[in-house]
XYZ file of C-alpha atoms in Angstrom:
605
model
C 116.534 140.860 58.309
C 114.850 143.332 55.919
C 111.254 142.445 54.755
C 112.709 143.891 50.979
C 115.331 141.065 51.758
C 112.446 138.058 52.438
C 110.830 139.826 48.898
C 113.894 139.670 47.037
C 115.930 136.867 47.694
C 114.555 135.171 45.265
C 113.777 137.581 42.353
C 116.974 136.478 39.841
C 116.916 134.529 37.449
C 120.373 131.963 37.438
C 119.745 130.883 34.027
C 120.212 134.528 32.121
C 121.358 136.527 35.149
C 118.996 138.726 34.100
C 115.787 139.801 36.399
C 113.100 137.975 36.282
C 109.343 139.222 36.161
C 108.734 139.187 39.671
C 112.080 141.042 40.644
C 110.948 144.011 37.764
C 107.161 143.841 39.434
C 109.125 144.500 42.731
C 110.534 147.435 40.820
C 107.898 148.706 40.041
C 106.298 148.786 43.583
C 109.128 149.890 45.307
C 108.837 152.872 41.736
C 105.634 153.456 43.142
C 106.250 154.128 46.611
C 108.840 156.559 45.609
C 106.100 158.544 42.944
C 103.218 158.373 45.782
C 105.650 159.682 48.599
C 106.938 162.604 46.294
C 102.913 163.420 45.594
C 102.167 163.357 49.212
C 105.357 165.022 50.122
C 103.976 168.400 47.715
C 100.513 167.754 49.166
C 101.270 167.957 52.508
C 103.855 170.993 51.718
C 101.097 172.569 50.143
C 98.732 172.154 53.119
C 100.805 172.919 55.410
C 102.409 176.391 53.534
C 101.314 178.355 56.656
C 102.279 176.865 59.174
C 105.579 177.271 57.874
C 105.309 181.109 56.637
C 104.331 180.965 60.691
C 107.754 179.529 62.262
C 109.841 181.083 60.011
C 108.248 185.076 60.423
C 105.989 185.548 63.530
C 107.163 186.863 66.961
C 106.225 184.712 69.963
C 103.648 185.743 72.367
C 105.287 187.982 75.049
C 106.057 186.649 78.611
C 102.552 186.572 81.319
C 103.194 188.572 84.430
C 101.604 188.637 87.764
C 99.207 191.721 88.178
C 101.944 193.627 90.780
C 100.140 194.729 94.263
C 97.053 192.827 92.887
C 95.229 189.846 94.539
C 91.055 188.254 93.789
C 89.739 186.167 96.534
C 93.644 185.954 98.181
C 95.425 184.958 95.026
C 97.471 186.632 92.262
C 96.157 187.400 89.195
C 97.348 187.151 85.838
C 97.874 189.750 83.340
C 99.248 190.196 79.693
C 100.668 193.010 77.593
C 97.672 195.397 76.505
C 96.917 195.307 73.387
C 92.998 196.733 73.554
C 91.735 193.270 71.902
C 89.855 190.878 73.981
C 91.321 188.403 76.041
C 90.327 184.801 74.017
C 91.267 181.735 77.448
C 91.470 178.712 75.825
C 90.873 175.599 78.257
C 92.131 172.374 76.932
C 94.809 171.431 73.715
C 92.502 168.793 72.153
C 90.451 168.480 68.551
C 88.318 171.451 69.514
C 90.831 173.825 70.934
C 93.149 173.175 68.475
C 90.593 173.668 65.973
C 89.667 176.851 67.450
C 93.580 178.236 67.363
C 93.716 177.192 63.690
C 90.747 179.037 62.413
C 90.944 182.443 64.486
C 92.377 185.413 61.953
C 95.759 187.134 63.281
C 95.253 189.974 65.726
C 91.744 189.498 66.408
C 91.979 188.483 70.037
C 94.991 188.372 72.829
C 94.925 184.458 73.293
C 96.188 182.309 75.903
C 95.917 178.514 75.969
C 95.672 177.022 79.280
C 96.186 173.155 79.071
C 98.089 170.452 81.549
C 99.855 168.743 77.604
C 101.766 171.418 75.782
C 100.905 169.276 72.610
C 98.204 168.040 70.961
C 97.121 163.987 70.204
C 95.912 163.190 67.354
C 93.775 160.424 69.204
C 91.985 157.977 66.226
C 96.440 156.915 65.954
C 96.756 156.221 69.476
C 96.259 152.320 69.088
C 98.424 152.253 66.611
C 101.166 153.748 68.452
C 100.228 150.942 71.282
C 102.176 148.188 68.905
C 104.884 150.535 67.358
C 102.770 150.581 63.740
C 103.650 154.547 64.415
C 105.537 156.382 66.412
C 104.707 157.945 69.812
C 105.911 161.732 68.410
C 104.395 161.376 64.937
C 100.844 161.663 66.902
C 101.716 164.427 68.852
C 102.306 168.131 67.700
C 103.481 170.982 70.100
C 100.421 173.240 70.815
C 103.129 176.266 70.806
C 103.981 175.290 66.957
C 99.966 175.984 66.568
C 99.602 179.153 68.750
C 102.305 180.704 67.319
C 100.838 181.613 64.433
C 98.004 183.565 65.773
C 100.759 185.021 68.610
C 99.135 183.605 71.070
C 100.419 182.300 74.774
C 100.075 179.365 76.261
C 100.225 178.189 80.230
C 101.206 174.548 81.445
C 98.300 174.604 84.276
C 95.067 173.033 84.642
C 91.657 174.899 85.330
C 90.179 174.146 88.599
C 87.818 177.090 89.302
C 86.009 179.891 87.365
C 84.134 182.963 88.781
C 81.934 184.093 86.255
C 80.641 186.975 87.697
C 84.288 188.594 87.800
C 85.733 186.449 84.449
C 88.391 184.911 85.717
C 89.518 181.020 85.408
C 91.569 179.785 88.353
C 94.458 177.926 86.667
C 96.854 175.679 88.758
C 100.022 173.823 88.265
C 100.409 171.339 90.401
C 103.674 171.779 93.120
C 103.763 175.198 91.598
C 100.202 177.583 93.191
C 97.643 179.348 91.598
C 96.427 182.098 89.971
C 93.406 183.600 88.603
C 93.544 184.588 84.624
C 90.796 187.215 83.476
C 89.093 186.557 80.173
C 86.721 187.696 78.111
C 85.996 184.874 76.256
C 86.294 181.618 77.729
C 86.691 178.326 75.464
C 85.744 174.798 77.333
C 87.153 172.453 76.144
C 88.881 170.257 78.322
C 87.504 166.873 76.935
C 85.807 163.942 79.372
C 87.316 161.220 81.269
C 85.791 157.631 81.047
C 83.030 156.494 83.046
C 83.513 153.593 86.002
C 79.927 152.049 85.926
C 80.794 151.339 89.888
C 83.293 148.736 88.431
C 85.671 147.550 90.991
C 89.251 147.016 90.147
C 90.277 149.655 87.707
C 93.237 149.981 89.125
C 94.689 147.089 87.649
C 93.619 148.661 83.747
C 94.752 150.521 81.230
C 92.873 153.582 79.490
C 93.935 155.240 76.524
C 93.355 158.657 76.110
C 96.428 160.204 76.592
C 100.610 159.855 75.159
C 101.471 158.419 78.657
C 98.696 155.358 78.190
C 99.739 154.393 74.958
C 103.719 154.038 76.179
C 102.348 151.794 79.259
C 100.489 149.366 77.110
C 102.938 149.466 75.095
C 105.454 148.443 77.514
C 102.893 146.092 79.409
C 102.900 144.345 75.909
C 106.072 143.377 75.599
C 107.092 142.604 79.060
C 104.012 139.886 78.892
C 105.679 138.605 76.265
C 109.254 138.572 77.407
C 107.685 136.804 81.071
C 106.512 134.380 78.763
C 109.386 133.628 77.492
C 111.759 132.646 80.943
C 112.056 128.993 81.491
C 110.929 129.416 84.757
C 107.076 130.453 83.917
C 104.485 128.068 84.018
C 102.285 127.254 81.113
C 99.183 128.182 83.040
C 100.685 131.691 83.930
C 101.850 132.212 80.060
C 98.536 131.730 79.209
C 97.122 134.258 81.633
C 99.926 136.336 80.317
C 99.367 136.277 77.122
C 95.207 136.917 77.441
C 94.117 140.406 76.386
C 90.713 141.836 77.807
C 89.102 145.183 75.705
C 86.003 146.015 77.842
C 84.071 147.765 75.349
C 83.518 147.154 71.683
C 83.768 150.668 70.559
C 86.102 152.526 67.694
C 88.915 152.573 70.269
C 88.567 149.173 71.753
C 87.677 147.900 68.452
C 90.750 149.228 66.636
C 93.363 148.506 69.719
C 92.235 144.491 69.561
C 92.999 144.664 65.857
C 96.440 146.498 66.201
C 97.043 143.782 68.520
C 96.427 141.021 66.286
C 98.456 142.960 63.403
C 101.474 142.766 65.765
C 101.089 139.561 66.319
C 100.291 138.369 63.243
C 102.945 140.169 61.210
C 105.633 141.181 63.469
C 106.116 138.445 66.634
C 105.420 135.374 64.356
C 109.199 136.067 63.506
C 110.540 136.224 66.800
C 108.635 133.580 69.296
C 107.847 130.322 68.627
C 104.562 128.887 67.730
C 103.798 127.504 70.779
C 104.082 130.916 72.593
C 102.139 132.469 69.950
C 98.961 129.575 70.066
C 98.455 130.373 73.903
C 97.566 134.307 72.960
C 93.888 135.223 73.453
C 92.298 138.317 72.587
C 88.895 138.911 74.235
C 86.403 142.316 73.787
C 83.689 142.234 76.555
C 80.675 144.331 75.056
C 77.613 145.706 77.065
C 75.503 145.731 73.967
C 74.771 143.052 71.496
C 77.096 144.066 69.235
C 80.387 145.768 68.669
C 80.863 149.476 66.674
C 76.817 149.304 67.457
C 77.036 153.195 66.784
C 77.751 152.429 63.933
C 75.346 150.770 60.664
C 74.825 146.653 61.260
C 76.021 145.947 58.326
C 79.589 147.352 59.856
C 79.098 145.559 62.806
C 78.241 142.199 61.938
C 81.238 142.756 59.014
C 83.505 143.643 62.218
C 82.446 140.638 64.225
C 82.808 138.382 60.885
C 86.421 139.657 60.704
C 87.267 138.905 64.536
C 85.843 135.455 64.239
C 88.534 135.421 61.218
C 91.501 136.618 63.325
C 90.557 134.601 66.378
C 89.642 137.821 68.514
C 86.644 136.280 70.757
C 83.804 138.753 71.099
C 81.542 138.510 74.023
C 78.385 140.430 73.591
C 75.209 141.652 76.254
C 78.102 141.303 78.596
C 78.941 143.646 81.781
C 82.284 143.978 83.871
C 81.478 142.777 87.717
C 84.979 142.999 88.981
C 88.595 143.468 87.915
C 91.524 141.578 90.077
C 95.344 141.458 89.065
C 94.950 138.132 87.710
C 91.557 138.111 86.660
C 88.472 139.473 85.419
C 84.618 138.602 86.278
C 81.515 139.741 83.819
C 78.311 138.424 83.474
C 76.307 137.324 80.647
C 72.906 138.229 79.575
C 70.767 136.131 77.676
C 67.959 136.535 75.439
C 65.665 134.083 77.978
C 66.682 136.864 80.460
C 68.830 134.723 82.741
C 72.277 136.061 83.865
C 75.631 133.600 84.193
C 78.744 134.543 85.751
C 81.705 134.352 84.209
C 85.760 134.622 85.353
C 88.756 134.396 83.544
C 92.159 134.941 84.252
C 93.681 138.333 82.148
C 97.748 139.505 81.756
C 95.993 142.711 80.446
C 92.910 145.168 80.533
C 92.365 147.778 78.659
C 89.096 149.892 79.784
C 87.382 151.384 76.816
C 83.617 152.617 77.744
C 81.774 155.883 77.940
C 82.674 158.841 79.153
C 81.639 161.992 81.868
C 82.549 165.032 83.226
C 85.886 165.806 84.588
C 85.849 167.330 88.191
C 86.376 170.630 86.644
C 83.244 170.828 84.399
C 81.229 168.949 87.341
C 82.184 172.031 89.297
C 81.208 174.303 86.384
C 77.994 172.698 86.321
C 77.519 172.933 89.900
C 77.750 176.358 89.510
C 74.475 176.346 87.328
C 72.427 174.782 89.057
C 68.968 176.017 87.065
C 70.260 174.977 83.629
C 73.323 172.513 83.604
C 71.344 169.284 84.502
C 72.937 166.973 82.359
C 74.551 164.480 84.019
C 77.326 163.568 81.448
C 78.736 166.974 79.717
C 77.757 170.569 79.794
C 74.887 171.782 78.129
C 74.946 173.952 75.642
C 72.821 176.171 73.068
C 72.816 176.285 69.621
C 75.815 178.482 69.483
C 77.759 176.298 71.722
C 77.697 179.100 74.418
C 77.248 177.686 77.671
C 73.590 178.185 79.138
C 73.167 179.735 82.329
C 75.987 182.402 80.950
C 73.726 186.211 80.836
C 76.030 187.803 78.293
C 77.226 184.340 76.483
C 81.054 184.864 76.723
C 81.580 181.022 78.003
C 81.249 178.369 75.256
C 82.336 174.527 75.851
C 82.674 171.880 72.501
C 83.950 168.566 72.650
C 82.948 165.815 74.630
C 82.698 167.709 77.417
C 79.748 169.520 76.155
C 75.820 168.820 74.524
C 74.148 170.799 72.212
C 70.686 171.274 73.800
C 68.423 170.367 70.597
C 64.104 171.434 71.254
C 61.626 169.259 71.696
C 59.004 170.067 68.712
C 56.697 167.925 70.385
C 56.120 170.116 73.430
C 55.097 172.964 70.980
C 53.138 170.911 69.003
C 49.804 173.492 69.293
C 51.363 176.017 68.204
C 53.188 174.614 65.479
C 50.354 172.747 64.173
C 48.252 176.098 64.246
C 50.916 178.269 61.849
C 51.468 174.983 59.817
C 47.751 175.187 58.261
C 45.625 178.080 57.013
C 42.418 176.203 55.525
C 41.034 173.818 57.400
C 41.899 171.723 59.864
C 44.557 169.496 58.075
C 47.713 170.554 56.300
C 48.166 170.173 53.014
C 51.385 169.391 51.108
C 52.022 173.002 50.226
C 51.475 174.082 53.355
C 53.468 171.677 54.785
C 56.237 173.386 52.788
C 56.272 176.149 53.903
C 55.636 175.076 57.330
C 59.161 173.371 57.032
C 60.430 176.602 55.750
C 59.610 178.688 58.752
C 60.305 176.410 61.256
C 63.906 175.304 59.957
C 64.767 179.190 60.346
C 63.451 179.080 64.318
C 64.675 175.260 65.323
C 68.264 175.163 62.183
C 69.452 172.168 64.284
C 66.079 170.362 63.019
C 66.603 171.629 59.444
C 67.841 168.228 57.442
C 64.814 166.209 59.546
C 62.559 168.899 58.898
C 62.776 168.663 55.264
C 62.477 164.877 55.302
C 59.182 165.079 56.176
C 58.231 166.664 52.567
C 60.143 164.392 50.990
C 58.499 161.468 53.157
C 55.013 162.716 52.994
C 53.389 159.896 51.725
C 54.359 157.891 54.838
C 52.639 159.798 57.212
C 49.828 160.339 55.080
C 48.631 157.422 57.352
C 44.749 157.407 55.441
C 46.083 158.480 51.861
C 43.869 161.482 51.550
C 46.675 164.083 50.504
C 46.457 166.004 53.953
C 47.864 165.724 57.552
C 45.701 165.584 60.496
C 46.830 166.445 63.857
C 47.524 162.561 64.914
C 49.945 162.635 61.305
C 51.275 165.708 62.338
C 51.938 164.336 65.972
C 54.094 161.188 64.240
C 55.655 163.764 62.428
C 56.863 165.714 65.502
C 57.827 162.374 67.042
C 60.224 161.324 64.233
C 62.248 164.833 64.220
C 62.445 164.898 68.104
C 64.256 160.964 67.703
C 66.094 162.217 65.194
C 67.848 165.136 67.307
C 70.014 162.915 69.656
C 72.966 164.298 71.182
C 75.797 164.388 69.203
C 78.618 161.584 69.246
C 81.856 161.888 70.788
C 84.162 161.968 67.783
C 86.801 163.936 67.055
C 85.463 165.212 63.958
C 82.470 166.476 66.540
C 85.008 168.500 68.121
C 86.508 169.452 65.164
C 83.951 171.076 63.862
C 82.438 173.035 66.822
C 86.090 174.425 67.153
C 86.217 175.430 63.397
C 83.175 177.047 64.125
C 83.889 178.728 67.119
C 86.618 180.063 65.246
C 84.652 181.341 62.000
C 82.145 182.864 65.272
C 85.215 184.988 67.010
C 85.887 186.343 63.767
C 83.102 187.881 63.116
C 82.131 188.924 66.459
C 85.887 190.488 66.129
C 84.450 193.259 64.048
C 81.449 194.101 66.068
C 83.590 194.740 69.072
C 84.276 198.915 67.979
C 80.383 199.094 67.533
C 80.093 197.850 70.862
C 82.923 199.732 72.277
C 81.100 202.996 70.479
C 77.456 201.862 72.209
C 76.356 201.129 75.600
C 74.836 198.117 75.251
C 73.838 195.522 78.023
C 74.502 191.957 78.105
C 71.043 191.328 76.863
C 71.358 193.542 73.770
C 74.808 192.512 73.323
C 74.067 189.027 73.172
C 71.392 189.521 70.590
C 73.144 191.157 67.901
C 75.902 188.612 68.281
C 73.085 185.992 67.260
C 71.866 188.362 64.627
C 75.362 188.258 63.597
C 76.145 184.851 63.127
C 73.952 181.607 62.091
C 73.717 178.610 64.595
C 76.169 175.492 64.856
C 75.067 172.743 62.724
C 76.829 169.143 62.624
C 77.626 167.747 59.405
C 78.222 163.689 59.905
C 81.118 163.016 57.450
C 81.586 159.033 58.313
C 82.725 157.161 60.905
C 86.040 155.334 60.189
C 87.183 151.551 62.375
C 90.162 149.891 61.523
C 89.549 145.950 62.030
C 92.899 144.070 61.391
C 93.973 144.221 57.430
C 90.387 145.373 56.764
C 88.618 148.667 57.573
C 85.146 150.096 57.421
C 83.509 153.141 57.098
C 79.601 154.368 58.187
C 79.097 157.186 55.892
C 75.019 157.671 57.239
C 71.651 157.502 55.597
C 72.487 153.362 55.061
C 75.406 154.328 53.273
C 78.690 151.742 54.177
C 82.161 150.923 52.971
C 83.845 147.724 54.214
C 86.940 145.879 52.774
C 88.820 142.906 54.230
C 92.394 143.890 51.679
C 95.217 146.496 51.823
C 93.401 149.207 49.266
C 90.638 149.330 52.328
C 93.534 149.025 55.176
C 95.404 151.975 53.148
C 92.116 153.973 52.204
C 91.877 154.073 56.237
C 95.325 155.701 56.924
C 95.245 158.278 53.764
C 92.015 159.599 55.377
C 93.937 160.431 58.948
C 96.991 161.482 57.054
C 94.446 164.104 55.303
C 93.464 165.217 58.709
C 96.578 166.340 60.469
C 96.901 169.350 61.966
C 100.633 170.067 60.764
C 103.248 169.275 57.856
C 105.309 167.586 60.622
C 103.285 165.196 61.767
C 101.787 164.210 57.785
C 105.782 163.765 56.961
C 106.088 161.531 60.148
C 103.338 159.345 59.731
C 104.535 158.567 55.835
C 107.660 157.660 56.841
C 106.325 155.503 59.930
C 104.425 153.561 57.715
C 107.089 153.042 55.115
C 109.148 152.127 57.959
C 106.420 149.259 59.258
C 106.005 147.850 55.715
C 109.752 147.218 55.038
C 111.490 146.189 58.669
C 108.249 145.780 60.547
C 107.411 147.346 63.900
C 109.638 148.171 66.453
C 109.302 145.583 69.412
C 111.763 147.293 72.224
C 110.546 147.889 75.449
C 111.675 150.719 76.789
């Protein structure tokens, strides 16, 4: 039956047969859908104006060939219709590379897109699409519809070597060989896979990263439920059934426990009794003492407050020992110090921690031996260009890859020596123009360098107007905790990629004056920094949905949480903003209008 139907079956009035005042308020929301639908309809038209002009008037790329009589290191290698540009390889089809392809100009660079998923996921969705609040499709948008605006091509393979001495990426296609491609740019940005902690037992988990994991757990879901439902199963095997384990209390494991409760809550209360629905247990197993903790307290203990509401058990300072089919085993510890064992019995895991490198960018690492020491993601400089790389023509963004950010403190002589001219403390003046200078050598630093003007009186330990070295040193300290390495959030991604993008274009036009010069690498690589300033992250909030509430961590202390629909609906008009493509904006609007009037769809299939 229609959820209009359970609205409206009682909004006449049998007296006057006339409408009463809650069937004309029901009017006027179903008026208001219509008005807000047309407005985001012409939004997202408007937005997405390009992308259109692009299917309806650019050629596709032309057809790849392989290089005829030509072999490197006993293997064919790839080559594309000449066009005189340089060759732009494109590793991965996530927020970054897809940000990349979206801000390059037309005919700047012969682009090719090398990526396993000939689409793109729009990933913060994904637990949604777990419970059918939106559709697997209306998160996904065909990385072909993207490159065909900027011509370029794109190859279903998967990097698994690079020589970069000779430029050249070894792609491979499982079942089908390999080849090498030549480049002359190469893009990273083949993303991170999650991190075991030596856990035994993943087997029997879920992750969710990609299209694929949200259709199991979707279908896991609803064959628990169905189990639970055969006269034959036991009451202590429905409630192992019907207990949910999220180990790890981030965004993703965060959000997925309250899509979870959403379904149950507004969706399967209709269709299973209230027995069945009493056994269900949700539980989120967190290493750290709270959940979202990269996020402000105050959204953390709001998120934990709004579990306890919902009945989602949070267990905190908690590791994973062990994962069976039936079970799962953590331990506890406590603020004494002591450590207690726990076991209980699980119908489903999701696995929901960190992240490392993917055996590809472990062997890219290996290959850099002297400067790619980081254990988790490939370092890079200030221009995302991948260090170890002479003539900087391999950059890496995403969460596959660090910005490398200076430690002031190891300079501290010198910097305390230009920072004053009189004396042997700095004075507020000088201190300004200390900041200045040194925001121009170290931009990454810029925003922390200036707080210390605006904080001077705080490390003005002895109040006498002036810094001394031991002030100075405190000073140092603060900006170095201050540059931590960046998040892994897509809007991370997306910007490195927009500004990868903004990079290529400009470096575009100083190709002829290279062409025209003989320049070495060294030289080369120079006037490209000349050229262009240095990638800096703008932190634009962090978003969590929490179960008919959201919250948002906007920085610098400053938080939105709401526990109503304007917060729940605030949280969706935000992604629908970020899209990537008219399709997928029309999509999720009529998803959602779908979900609000005949609920989600509970097939398995």
């Amino acid at each position: 039956m229609l959820r209009v139907a359970r609205l409206g079956a009682r909004q006449m009035s049998t007296a006057t047969g006339r409408p009463n005042g809650s069937y004309r308020r029901f009017g006027r929301t179903i008026g208001t859908w219509m008005v807000g639908t047309a407005v985001l309809a012409s939004a997202g038209y408007y937005v997405g104006k390009d992308e259109i002009d692009a299917f309806d008037h650019e050629e596709p790329a032309s057809e790849l060939h392989l290089s005829p009589g030509q072999q490197f290191k006993g293997l064919p290698i790839i080559e594309a219709e000449s066009t005189g540009r340089e060759r732009l390889v494109v590793l991965g089809s996530g927020w970054g590379a897809v940000a990349v392809l979206k801000t390059l100009d037309r005919d700047k660079y012969d682009v090719i897109v090398v990526s396993p998923d000939n689409y793109f996921i729009f990933t913060p969705l994904l637990p949604s699409a777990t419970v059918g609040t939106v559709e697997f499709r209306s998160v996904l948008e065909g990385i072909r519809r993207i490159t065909k605006r900027i011509r370029g091509a794109y190859v279903e393979a998967s990097a698994v070597d690079v020589d970069f001495e000779a430029k050249c990426v070894l792609i491979e296609k499982p079942g089908e060989g390999c080849a090498w491609l030549p480049y002359d740019r190469l893009v990273v940005g083949v993303g991170a896979q999650s991190i075991t902690r030596g856990t035994s037992g993943l087997e029997f988990c879920h992750k969710l990263k990609t299209i694929l994991d949200a259709r199991s757990i979707r279908q896991h879901i609803m064959a628990n439920f169905e189990k639970v439902m055969l006269p034959t199963t036991p009451d202590d095997e429905k409630r192992r059934l019907l207990t949910f384990v999220v180990c790890g209390g981030g965004p993703t494991g965060c959000e997925f426990a309250a899509e979870l409760h959403d379904l149950l809550a507004e969706d399967l209360k209709h269709y299973f009794p209230q027995s069945v629905r009493d056994m269900v247990r949700v539980v989120i197993v967190q290493s750290r003492d709270h959940v979202l903790n990269m996020m402000d307290s105050v959204i953390s203990e709001f998120a934990e407050r709004q579990f306890a509401r919902s009945n989602i058990t949070v267990v905190t300072n908690s590791r994973v020992q062990a994962i069976t089919e039936t079970s799962l085993r953590f331990s506890t510890k406590h603020e004494d110090g002591t450590v207690t064992e726990h076991e209980i019995p699980q119908g489903f895991v999701l696995w929901s921690t960190g992240v490392c490198l993917t055996p590809f960018t472990q062997l890219l690492c290996q290959k850099l031996p002297d400067y790619q020491k980081n254990k988790h993601a490939i370092t890079v400089d200030a221009y995302l260009r991948v260090k170890g790389i002479r003539d900087g023509s391999v950059y890496a963004l995403g969460d596959c890859a660090t910005v490398e950010y200076p430690h002031l403190l190891e300079h501290i002589n010198e910097l305390f020596e230009s920072a004053h001219h009189e004396g042997a403390e700095i004075t507020r003046t000088e201190l300004e123009m200390f900041v200045k200078n040194a925001a121009l050598e170290f931009p990454c630093a810029a925003g922390h360098l200036q707080s210390l003007v605006d904080n001077f009186g705080h490390f003005d330990t002895n109040h006498n107007g002036t810094i001394d070295r031991s002030e100075f040193r405190s000073m140092l300290e603060y900006v170095d905790a201050k540059l931590t390495a960046l998040p892994a959030l897509a809007q991370v991604a997306n910007q490195e990629g927009i500004y990868l993008g903004h990079v290529f274009n400009k470096l575009a036009s100083l190709q002829v004056e290279h062409k025209s010069k003989e320049m070495s690498a060294d030289r080369k690589r120079r006037s490209e920094e000349i050229s262009v300033a240095p990638f800096t992250y703008h932190h634009h909030g962090t978003l969590a949905y929490l179960g008919r509430a959201a919250a948002a961590d906007f920085g610098q202390g400053q938080t939105y949480k709401g526990s109503n629909l304007a917060a729940k609906y605030m949280w969706r008009s935000v992604y629908w903003s970020q899209q990537v493509s008219l399709r997928t904006r029309f999509l999720l609007m009529m998803d959602w209008i779908k979900e609000l009037f005949f609920g989600r769809d509970l097939s398995k299939f």
